[in-house]
Every structure is written in structure tokens, then in C-alpha cells.
Short mmCIF file of C-alpha atoms and ligand atoms in Angstrom, two decimals:
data_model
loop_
_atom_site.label_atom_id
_atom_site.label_comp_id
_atom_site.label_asym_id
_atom_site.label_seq_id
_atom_site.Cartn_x
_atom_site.Cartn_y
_atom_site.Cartn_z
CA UNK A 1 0.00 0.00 0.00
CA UNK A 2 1.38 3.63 -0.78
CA UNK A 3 -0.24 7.10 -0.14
CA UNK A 4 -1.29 7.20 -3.35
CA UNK A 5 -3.81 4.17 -3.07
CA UNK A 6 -5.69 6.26 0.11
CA UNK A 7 -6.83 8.99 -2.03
CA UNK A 8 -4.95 11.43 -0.81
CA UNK A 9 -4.57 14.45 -3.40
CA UNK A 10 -1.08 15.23 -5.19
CA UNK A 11 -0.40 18.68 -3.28
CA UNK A 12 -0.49 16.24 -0.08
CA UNK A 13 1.85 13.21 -1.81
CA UNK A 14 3.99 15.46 -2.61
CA UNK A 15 4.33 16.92 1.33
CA UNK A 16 4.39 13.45 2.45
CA UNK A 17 7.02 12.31 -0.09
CA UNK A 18 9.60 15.22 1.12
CA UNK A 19 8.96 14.33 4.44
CA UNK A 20 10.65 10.56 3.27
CA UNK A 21 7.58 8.48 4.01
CA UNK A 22 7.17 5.42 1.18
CA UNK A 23 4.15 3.87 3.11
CA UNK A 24 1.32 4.63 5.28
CA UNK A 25 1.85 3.36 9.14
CA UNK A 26 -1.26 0.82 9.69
CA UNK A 27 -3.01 3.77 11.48
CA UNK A 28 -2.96 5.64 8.44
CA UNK A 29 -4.00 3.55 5.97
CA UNK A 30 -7.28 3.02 8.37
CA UNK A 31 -8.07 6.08 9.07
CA UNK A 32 -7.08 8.29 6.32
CA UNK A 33 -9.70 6.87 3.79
CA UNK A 34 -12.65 6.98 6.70
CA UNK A 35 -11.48 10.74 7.68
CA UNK A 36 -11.61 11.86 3.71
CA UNK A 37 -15.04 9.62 3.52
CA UNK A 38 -16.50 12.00 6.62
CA UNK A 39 -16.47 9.22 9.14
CA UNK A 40 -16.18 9.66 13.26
CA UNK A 41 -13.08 7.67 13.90
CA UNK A 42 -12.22 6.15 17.54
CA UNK A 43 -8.35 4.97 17.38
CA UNK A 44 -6.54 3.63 19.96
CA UNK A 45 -2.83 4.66 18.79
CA UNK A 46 0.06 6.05 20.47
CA UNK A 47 2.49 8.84 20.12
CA UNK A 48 4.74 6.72 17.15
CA UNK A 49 2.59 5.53 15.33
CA UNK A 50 2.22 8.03 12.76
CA UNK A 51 -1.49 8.99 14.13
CA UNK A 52 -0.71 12.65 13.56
CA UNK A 53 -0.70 12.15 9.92
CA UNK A 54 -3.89 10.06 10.10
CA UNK A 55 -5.91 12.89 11.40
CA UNK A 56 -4.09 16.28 9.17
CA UNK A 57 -3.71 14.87 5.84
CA UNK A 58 -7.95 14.15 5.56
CA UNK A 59 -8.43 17.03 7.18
CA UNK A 60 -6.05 19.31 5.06
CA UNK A 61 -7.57 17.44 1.87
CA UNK A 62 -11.04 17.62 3.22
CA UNK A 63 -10.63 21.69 4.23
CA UNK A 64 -8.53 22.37 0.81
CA UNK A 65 -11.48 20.81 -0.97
CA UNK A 66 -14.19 23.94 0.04
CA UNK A 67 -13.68 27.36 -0.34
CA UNK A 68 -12.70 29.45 3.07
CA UNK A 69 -15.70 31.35 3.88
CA UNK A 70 -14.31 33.67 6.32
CA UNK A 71 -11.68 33.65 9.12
CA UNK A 72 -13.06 31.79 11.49
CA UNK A 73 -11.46 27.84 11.94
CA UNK A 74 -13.25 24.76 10.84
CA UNK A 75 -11.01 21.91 12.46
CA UNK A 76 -10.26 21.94 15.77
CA UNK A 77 -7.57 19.86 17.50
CA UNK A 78 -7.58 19.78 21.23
CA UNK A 79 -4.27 18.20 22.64
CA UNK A 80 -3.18 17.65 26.70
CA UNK A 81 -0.14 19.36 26.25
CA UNK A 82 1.23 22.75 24.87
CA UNK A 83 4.30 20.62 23.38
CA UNK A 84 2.07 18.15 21.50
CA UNK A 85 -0.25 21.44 20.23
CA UNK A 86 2.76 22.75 18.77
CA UNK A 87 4.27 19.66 17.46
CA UNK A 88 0.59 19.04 15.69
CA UNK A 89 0.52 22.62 14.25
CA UNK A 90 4.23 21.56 13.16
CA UNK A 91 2.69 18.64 11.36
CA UNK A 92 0.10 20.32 9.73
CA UNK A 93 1.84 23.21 8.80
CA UNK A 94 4.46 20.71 7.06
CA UNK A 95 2.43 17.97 5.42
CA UNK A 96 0.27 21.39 4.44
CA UNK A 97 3.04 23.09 2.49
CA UNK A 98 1.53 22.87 -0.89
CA UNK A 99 -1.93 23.68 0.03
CA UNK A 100 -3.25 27.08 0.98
CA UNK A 101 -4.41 26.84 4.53
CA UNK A 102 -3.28 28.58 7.50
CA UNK A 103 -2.96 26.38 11.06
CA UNK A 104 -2.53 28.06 14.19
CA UNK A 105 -1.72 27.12 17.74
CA UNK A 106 -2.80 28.35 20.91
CA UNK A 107 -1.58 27.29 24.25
CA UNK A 108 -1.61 28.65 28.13
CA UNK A 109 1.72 29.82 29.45
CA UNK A 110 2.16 32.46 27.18
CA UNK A 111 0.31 35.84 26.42
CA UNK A 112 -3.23 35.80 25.36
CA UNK A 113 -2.99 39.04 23.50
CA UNK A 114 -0.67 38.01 20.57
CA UNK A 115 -3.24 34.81 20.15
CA UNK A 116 -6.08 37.00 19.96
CA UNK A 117 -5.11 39.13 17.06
CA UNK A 118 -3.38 36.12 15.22
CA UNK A 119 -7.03 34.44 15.27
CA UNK A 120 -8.43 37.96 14.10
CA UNK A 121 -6.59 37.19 11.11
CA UNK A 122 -8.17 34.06 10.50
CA UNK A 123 -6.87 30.05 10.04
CA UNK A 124 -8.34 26.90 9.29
CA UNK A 125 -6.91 24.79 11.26
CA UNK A 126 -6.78 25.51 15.06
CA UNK A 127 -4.82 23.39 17.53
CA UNK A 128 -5.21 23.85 20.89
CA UNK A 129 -4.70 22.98 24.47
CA UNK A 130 -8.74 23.49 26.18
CA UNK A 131 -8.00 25.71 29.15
CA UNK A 132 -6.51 28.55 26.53
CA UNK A 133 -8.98 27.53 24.13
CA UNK A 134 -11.92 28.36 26.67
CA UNK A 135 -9.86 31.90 27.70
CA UNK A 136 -10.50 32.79 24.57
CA UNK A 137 -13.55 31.77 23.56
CA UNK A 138 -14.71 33.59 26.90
CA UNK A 139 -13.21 36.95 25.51
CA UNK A 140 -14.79 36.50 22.31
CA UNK A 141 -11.62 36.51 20.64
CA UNK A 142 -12.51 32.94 18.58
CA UNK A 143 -15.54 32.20 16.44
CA UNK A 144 -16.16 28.25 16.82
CA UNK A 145 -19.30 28.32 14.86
CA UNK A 146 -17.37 27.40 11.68
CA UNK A 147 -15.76 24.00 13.19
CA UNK A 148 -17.02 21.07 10.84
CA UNK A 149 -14.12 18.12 12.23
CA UNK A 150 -13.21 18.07 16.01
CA UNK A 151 -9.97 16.10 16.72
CA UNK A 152 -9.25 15.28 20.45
CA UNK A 153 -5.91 13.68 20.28
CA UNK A 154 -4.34 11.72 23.56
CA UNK A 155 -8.17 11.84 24.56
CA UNK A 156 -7.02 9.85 27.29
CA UNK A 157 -4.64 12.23 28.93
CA UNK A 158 -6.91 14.84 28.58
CA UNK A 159 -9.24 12.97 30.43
CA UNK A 160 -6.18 12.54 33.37
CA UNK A 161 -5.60 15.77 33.44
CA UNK A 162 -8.91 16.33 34.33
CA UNK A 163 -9.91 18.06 31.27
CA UNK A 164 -13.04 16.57 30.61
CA UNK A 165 -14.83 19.42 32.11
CA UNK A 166 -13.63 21.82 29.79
CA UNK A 167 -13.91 19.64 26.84
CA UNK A 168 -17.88 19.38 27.45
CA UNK A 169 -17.80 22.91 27.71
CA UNK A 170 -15.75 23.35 24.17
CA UNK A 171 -17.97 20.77 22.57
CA UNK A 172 -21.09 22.82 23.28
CA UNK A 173 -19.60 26.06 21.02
CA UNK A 174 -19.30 23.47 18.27
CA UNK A 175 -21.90 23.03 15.68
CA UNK A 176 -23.75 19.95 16.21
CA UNK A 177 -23.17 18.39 13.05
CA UNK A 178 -19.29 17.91 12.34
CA UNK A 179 -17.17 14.89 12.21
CA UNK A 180 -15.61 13.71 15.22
CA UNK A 181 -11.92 11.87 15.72
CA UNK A 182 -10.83 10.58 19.26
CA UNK A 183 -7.21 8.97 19.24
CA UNK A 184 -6.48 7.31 22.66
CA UNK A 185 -3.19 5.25 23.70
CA UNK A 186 -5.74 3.68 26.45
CA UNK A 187 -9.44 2.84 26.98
CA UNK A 188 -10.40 3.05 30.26
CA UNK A 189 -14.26 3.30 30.69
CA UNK A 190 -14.05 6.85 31.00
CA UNK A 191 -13.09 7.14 27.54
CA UNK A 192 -15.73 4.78 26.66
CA UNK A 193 -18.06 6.83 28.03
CA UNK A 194 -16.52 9.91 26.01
CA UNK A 195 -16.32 8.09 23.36
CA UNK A 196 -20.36 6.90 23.24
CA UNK A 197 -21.22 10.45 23.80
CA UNK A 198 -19.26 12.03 21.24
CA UNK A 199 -19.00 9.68 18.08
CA UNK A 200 -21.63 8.77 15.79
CA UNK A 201 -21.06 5.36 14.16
CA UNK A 202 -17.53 5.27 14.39
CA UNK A 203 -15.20 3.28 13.11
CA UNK A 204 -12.82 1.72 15.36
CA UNK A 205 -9.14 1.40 14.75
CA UNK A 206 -7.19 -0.66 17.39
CA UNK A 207 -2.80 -0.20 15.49
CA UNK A 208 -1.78 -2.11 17.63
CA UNK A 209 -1.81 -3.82 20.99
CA UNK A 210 -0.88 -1.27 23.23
CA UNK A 211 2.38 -2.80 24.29
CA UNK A 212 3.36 -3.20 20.76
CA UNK A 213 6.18 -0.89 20.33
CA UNK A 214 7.42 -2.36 23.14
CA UNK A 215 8.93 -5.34 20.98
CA UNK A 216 11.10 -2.64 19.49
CA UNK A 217 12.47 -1.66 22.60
CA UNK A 218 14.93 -3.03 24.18
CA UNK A 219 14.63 -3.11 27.76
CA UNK A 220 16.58 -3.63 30.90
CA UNK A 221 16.77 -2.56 34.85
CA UNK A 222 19.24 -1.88 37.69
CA UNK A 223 18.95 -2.38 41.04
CA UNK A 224 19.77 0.69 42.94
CA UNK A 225 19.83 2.74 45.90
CA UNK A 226 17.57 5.98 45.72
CA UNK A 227 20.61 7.64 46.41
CA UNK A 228 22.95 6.57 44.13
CA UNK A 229 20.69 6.73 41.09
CA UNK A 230 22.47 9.36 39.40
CA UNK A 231 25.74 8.27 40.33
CA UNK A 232 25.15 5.64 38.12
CA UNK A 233 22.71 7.85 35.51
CA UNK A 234 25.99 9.24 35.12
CA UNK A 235 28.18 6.15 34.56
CA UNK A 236 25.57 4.77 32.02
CA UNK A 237 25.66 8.19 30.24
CA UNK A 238 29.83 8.37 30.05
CA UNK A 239 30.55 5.02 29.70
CA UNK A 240 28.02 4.11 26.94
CA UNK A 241 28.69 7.63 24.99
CA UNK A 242 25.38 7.98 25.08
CA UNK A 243 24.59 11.05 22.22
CA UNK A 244 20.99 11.74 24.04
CA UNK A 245 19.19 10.24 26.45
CA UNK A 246 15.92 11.66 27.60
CA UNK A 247 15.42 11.00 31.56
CA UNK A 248 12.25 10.77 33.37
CA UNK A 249 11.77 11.99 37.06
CA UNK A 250 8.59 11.84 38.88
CA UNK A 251 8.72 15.26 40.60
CA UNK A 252 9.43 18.65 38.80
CA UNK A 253 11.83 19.45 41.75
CA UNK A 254 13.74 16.23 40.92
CA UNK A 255 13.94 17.28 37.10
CA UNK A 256 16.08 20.36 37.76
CA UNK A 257 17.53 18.82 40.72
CA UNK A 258 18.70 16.23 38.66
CA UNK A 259 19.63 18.25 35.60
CA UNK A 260 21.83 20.74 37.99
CA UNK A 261 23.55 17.04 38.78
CA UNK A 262 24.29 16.24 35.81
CA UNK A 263 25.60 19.44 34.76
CA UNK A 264 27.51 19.00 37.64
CA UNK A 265 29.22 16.03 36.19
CA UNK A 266 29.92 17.75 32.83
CA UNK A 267 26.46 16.22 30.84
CA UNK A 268 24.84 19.01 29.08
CA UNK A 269 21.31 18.87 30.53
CA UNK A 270 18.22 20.80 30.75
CA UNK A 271 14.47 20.32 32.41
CA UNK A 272 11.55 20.06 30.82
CA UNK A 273 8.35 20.36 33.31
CA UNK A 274 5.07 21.97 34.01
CA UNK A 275 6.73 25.08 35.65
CA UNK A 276 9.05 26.18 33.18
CA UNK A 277 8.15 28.85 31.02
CA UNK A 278 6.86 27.60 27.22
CA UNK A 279 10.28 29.38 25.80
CA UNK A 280 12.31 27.78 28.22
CA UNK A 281 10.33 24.50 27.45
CA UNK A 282 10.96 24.83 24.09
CA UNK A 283 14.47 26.35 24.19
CA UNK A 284 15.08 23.15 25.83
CA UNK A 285 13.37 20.81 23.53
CA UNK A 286 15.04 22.70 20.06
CA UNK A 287 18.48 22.46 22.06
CA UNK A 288 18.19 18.32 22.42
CA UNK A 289 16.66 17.60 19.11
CA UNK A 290 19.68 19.67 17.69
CA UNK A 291 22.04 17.65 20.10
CA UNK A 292 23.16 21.25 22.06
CA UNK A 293 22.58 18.81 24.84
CA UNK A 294 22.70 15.27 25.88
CA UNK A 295 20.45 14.81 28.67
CA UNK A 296 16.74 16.12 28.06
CA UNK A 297 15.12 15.73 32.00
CA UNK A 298 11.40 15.38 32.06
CA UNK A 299 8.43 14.81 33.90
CA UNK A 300 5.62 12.73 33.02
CA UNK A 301 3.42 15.11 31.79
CA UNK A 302 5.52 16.96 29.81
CA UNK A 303 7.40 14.54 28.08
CA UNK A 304 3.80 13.53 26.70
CA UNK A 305 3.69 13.81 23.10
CA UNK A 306 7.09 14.92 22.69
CA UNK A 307 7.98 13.91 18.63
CA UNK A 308 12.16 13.49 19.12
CA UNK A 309 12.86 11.16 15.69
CA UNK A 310 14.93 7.99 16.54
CA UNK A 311 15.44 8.69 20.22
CA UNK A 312 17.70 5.61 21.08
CA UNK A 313 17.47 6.08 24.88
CA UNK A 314 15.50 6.62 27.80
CA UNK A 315 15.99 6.19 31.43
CA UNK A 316 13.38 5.42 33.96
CA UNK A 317 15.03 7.33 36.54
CA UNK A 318 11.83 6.72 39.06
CA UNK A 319 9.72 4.49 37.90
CA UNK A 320 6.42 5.58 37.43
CA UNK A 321 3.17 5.08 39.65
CA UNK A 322 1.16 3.97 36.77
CA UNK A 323 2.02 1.39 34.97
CA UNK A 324 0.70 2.31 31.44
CA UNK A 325 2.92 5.53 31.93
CA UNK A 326 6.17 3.18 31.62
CA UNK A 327 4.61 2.22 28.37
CA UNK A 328 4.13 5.44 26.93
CA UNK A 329 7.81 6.47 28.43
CA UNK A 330 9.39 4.12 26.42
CA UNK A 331 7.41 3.92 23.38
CA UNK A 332 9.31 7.45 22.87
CA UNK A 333 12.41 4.99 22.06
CA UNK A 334 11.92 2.83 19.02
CA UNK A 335 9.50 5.31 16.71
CA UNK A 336 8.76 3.94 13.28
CA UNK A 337 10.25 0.88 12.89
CA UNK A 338 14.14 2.57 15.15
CA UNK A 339 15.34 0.14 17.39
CA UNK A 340 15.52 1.69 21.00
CA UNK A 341 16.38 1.20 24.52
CA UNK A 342 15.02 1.45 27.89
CA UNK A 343 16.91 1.82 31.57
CA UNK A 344 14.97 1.88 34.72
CA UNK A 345 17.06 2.29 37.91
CA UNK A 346 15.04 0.35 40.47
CA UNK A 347 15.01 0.88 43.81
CA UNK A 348 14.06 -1.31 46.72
CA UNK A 349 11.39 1.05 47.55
CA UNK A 350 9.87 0.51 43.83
CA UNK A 351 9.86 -3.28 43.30
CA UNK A 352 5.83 -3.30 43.77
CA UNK A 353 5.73 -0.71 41.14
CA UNK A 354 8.43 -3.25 38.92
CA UNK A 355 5.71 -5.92 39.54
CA UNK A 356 3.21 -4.05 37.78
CA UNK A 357 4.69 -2.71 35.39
CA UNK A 358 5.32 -6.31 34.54
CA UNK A 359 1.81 -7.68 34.85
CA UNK A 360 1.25 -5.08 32.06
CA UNK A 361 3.60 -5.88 29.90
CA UNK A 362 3.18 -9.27 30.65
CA UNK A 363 6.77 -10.19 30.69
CA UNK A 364 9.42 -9.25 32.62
CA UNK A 365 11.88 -6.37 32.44
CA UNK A 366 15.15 -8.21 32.09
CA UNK A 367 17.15 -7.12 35.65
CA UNK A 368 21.09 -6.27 34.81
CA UNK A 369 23.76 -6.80 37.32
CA UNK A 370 24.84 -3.17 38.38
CA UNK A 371 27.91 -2.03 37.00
CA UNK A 372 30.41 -0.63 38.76
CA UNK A 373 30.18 2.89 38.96
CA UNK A 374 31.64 6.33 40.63
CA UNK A 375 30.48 7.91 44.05
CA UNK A 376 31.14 11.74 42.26
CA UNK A 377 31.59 14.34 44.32
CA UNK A 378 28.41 16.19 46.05
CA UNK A 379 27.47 19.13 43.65
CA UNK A 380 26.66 22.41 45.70
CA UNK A 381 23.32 22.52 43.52
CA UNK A 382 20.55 25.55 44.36
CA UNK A 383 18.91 22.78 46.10
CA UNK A 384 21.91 21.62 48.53
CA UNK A 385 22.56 24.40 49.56
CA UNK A 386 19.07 25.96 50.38
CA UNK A 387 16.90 23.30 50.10
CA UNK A 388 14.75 24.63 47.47
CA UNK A 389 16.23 24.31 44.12
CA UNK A 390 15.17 25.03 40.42
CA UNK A 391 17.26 28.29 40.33
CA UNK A 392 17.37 28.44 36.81
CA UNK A 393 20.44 29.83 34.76
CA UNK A 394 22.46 28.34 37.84
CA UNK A 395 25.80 26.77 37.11
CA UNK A 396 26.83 24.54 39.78
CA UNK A 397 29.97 24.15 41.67
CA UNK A 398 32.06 21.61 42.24
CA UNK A 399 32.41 19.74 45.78
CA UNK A 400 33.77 21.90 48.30
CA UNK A 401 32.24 24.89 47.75
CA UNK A 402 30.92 26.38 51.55
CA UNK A 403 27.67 25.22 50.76
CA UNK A 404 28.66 21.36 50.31
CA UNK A 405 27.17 18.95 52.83
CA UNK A 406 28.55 16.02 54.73
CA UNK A 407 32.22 16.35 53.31
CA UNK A 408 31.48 13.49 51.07
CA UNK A 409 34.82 11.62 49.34
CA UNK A 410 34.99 10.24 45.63
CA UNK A 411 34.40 6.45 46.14
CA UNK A 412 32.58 3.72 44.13
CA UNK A 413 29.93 2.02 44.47
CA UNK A 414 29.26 -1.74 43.53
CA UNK A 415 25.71 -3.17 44.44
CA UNK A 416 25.84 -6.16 46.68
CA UNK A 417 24.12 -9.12 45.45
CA UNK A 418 20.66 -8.24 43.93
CA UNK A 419 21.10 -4.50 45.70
CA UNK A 420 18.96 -5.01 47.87
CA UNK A 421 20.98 -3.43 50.48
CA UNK A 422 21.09 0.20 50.13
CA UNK A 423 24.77 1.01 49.97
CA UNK A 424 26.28 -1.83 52.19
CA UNK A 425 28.00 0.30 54.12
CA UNK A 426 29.63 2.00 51.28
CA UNK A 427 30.04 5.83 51.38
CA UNK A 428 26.73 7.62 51.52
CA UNK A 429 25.86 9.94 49.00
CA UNK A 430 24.27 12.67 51.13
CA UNK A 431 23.68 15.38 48.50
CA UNK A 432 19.54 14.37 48.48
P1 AMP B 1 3.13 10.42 15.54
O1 AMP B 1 2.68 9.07 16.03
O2 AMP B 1 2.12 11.12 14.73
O3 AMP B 1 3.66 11.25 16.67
O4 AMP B 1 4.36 10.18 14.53
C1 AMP B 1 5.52 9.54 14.93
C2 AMP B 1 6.69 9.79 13.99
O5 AMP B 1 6.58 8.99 12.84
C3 AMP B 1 6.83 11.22 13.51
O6 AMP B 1 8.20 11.56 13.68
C4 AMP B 1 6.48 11.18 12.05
O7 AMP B 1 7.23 12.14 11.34
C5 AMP B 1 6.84 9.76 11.67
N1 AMP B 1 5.97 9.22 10.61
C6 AMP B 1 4.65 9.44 10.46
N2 AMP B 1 4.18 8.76 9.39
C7 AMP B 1 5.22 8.06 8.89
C8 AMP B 1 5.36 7.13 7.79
N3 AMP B 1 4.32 6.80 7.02
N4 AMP B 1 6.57 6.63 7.55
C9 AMP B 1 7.61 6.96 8.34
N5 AMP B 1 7.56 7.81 9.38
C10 AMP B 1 6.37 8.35 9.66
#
């Protein structure tokens, strides 16, 4: 099967053609032809799949097909995240080259005003995170009466993020009769129930299991005190070259925490979480993808969505709580068809979350005996020294500074059998 075969129009092959793509993902070659035949669509399909394609190219067909009466937007996208919002405008934007239609993106964290007039101006294609979009629908700013196709993409974090509230109130500005799309990584019954509510006839697209990518990751854990994770984050990093590795932390605080570690040990790093400024998020984000930086620190929520091609590492640094999270995590290795690769650093406190993460996946995550590693110096980091951390533009000092706890000595560290004793009386990293 090619792109040709889905009906796609030329202006479109050609896009997709530049972009290097020979054949349609399995999620494409379902749901383009239903999108472009005016069919609600319910897809369960992850970030790598290719389902961004499989919603814009039907719609930038289906919208380049009518003539623009007006300004106001007639396909709305709705998307968890600001960086998914913009990496979906991206898309469009791109696969829309040769076609005259004008996407937009509008996000919280930055000014409303600039938004406002850019919509005064007009586009057809509006992607947007819900809070923002509400803002300014509530000042008037954005005519929805136009919107014939309503996308809500990673319906299922929406729906964690508790956004369902505001999506009910952004359905109700949109004319009854449009076209519907819901792409979900999950189904829970919540999105069931969304799903029931919101698409008529649909038809259902299941890519893949949801584990599938999984196969094309390649997977492995250390045992490991708390304390000496990044001791050994580190290690992994130096000792495998690694060119970029992104990290997840559970906490925000631990991001830059972690990142002001790192940068400690002489790994180019930078945080990516809900309280950074968009710039900074995306300052960081252009600055990895470029390879400015090796180690790309993220949280759980932001690192949703994120579109970094061939990303041959990630690193559990904490494992998550929920299991389908380690999923998603590292389903960002191993996109279209790239083999990738998967470290958790487990520690005793997390073996129940191990467990299920397992009973998931239904196999096991193969456990690796620790390598030897480094006990580096403590870092006087913002959050050493006053407890509080995050100062950003901070460049940390080496041990000894005045603000260095606890005197701590370069040692190493090798796990005892299994790890399961935290540090066996080996020096203590105290720097937490
Ligand atoms: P998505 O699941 O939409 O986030 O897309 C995942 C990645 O796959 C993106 O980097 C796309 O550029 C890429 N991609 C999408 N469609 C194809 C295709 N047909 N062939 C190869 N790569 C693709």
C-alpha cells in the first residue's frame, strides 16, 4: 500500500514524499480513507505511530477541498499538552506546504494578546490545548461556529488531566453536526463513556496492541539505591557515549535537581516540566533535538507527546506510579520501525511498582547486574545548599564549595548481590 492508493490528493503526496515516508503506518492507511469519507473515527494509537498524519492529511484534503468562507477555523484539535499542540501545528503546517491553509496554535503559558489578534486574522486549522482555548472563547476573541471536524488527540490524557470538564464545555460552542476523531493510547471506561457520547457510528481502529512498540524496545533494569541513582545515571551516560538520552523523574523538583547534577558532572542537561516557562520548554526541547545537549530531563506530563525522531534512549530514573505511563515512556524509544532502549534504575522502595509494570507488559523487564560505577563528588546545587532548588540559569559548583554537605569523598559504588541493600556500608551519598 502507498499514499497514493488512500486517495490522498497530489499537493499532499507530494508533502508526504519530502517528508521521506514510502508507506502509510497501519493507522494511516485506516483512518485516512474513513477521515476523507467523513467518518467519526475512535483509534486507539500512540504517540509513534504516525497517528498525527492520520488525522491532518484528511483534514487538510477535506478543508482544501471547500472554499474558506471567512476567518473563522473549521477543524479543531484539542491536545493535553502545549508541546504536542505545537508539534501538531508543526505537522500540519508541514504535510500542508503545498496547500493554501493557515494552522494556528494556541496554548496557556504564554500571552493571550498576541493569540487573539493572530485568530483575528483568521486560520483553518486551530490546535489547541482546552484551558486557553476556553480563555479565549470567553473573551470573544474565537468564532467556533465554523468547526465542521473536532480532533481530540491523547483523549485519554486529557481525560487525566482532568480536562473533561472543559472539553464538554468546548464541545457545546461546536456546531452539532461535524465529524468527530478521538485517538487514545488507552481505553479506560471513562473514555468509553466519552467516546459513546461524542462519536456517531464510528469506526474503530485498534494499530496495535498497546504494548506493541514495546517489541522494538529493548529493555533492561538496575537495582539501585535511591541515592545513588544518578551516580550511576551518570556512569551509564559516560561510559556508553550515550549522544541523548531523555530522563524521566517523577517530581518537577527532581527534574532540575537532577539536571543541575548532571551538569555538575559535565552532561549538558536541561528540564523540561510543568513550571518552566513555554520558551524555556521549548528552548530546551530545540536544544536536544539539535544535540546542544545530551540529557533532556522530564516529567511525566511533559514529556507527553514529545515527537524526538529515533530517540535511542531513555531512562526510567523513578519508575512511574502507573504502569501504562512506563509504556508510553518508552514507546518514545523505538519510533517507526528505530530500534531503541530502555533503563529503569530500580530501587528497593519501587519493586511493587516493577511488579506491575510487569503484569502489564506481561513479561518481565530483564534485571542487569549493576555495574560498577563512581560515588562523584556532592554538587553544591541551588537545592543543597538551600533546600529549594530550580534556580534556573544556575551553574553549579564543584564539591567543596561552603555550601557542600557532609564532606562526602569520591568512592565507588558496587551493588551487593541483587542490591537489595542500600549502599552496604559504602560511602553515603548525602547530596539528596
Ligand atoms: P506520531 O505518532 O504522529 O507522533 O508520529 C511519529 C513519527 O513517525 C513522527 O516523527 C512522524 O514524522 C513519523 N511518521 C509518520 N508517518 C510516517 C510514515 N508513514 N513513515 C515513516 N515515518 C512516519
Amino acid at each position: 500500500m502507498s499514499f497514493s492508493d488512500l486517495g490522498l490528493m497530489p499537493e499532499l503526496l507530494r508533502a508526504v514524499s519530502e517528508k521521506g515516508y514510502d508507506t502509510p503506518t497501519p493507522i494511516q492507511s485506516q483512518a485516512i480513507p474513513a477521515v476523507l469519507a467523513g467518518r467519526d473515527v475512535l483509534a486507539g494509537a500512540q504517540t509513534g505511530t504516525g497517528k498525527t498524519a492520520g488525522f491532518v492529511l484528511p483534514i487538510l484534503q477535506r478543508l482544501s477541498a471547500e472554499t474558506a468562507g471567512g476567518s473563522a477555523p473549521r477543524a479543531l484539535v484539542l491536545t493535553p499538552t502545549r508541546e504536542l499542540a505545537a508539534q501538531v501545528a508543526e505537522s500540519a503546517r508541514d504535510y500542508g506546504k503545498y496547500v493554501r491553509l493557515r494552522t494556528y496554535q494556541v496554548f496557556g503559558g504564554v500571552s493571550l494578546n498576541p493569540q487573539i489578534s493572530a485568530l483575528r486574522s483568521g486560520c483553518d486549522i486551530l490546535v489547541a490545548t482546552p484551558g486557553r482555548l476556553l480563555d479565549l472563547a470567553q473573551q470573544r476573541a474565537l468564532d467556533l461556529s465554523k468547526i465542521q471536524v473536532l480532533v481530540l488527540d491523547e483523549a485519554d490524557r486529557m481525560l487525566d488531566m482532568g480536562f473533561i470538564p472543559d472539553i464538554r464545555r468546548i464541545i457545546k460552542l461546536l456546531p452539532s453536526r461535524r465529524q468527530n476523531l478521538l485517538f487514545s493510547a488507552t481505553y479506560s471506561n471513562d473514555i468509553r463513556g466519552l467516546a459513546e457520547k461524542l462519536l456517531r457510528d464510528p469506526l474503530s481502529i485498534q494499530v496495535a496492541p498497546r504494548n506493541a512498540p514495546i517489541e522494538l524496545v529493548e529493555q533492561r533494569a538496575y537495582r539501585v539505591p535511591q541515592e545513588h541513582k544518578r551516580h550511576l545515571l551518570v556512569h551509564l551516560i559516560q561510559e556508553n557515549h550515550w549522544p541523548q538520552v531523555l530522563i524521566f523523574t517523577r517530581t518537577k523538583h527532581g527534574a532540575n535537581r537532577l539536571t543541575q547534577q548532571l551538569e555538575g558532572a559535565g552532561i549538558r542537561a536541561a528540564a523540561i516540566h510543568g513550571n518552566k516557562s513555554q520558551a524555556a520548554r521549548v528552548k530546551a526541547l530545540d536544544m536536544f533535538k539539535r544535540g546542544e545537549i545530551t540529557a533532556l530531563v522530564a516529567t511525566e506530563v511533559a514529556a507527553r507527546g514529545l515527537d524526538i525522531k529515533e530517540l535511542p534512549q531513555v531512562v526510567n530514573y523513578e519508575l512511574p506510579n502507573v504502569p501504562e505511563d512506563y509504556v508510553h515512556r518508552i514507546g518514545r524509544t523505538g519510533r517507526a520501525g528505530a530500534a531503541g532502549e530502555a533503563v529503569s534504575l530500580v530501587s528497593a522502595d519501587e519493586n511493587g511498582l516493577l511488579r506491575d509494570i510487569e503484569r502489564v507488559l506481561k513479561c518481565s523487564v530483564p534485571m542487569l547486574p549493576t555495574p560498577e560505577f563512581k560515588i562523584l563528588p556532592t554538587v553544591a546545587t541551588a537545592s543543597t545548599r538551600d533546600g529549594h532548588g530550580g534556580g534556573q540559569g544556575h551553574r553549579p559548583q564543584h564539591g567543596g564549595s561552603s555550601g557542600n554537605r557532609a564532606g562526602e569523598r569520591r568512592g565507588s559504588y558496587r551493588t551487593p548481590a541483587h542490591g537489595a541493600n542500600r549502599g552496604g556500608g559504602q560511602q553515603r551519598d548525602r547530596s539528596r
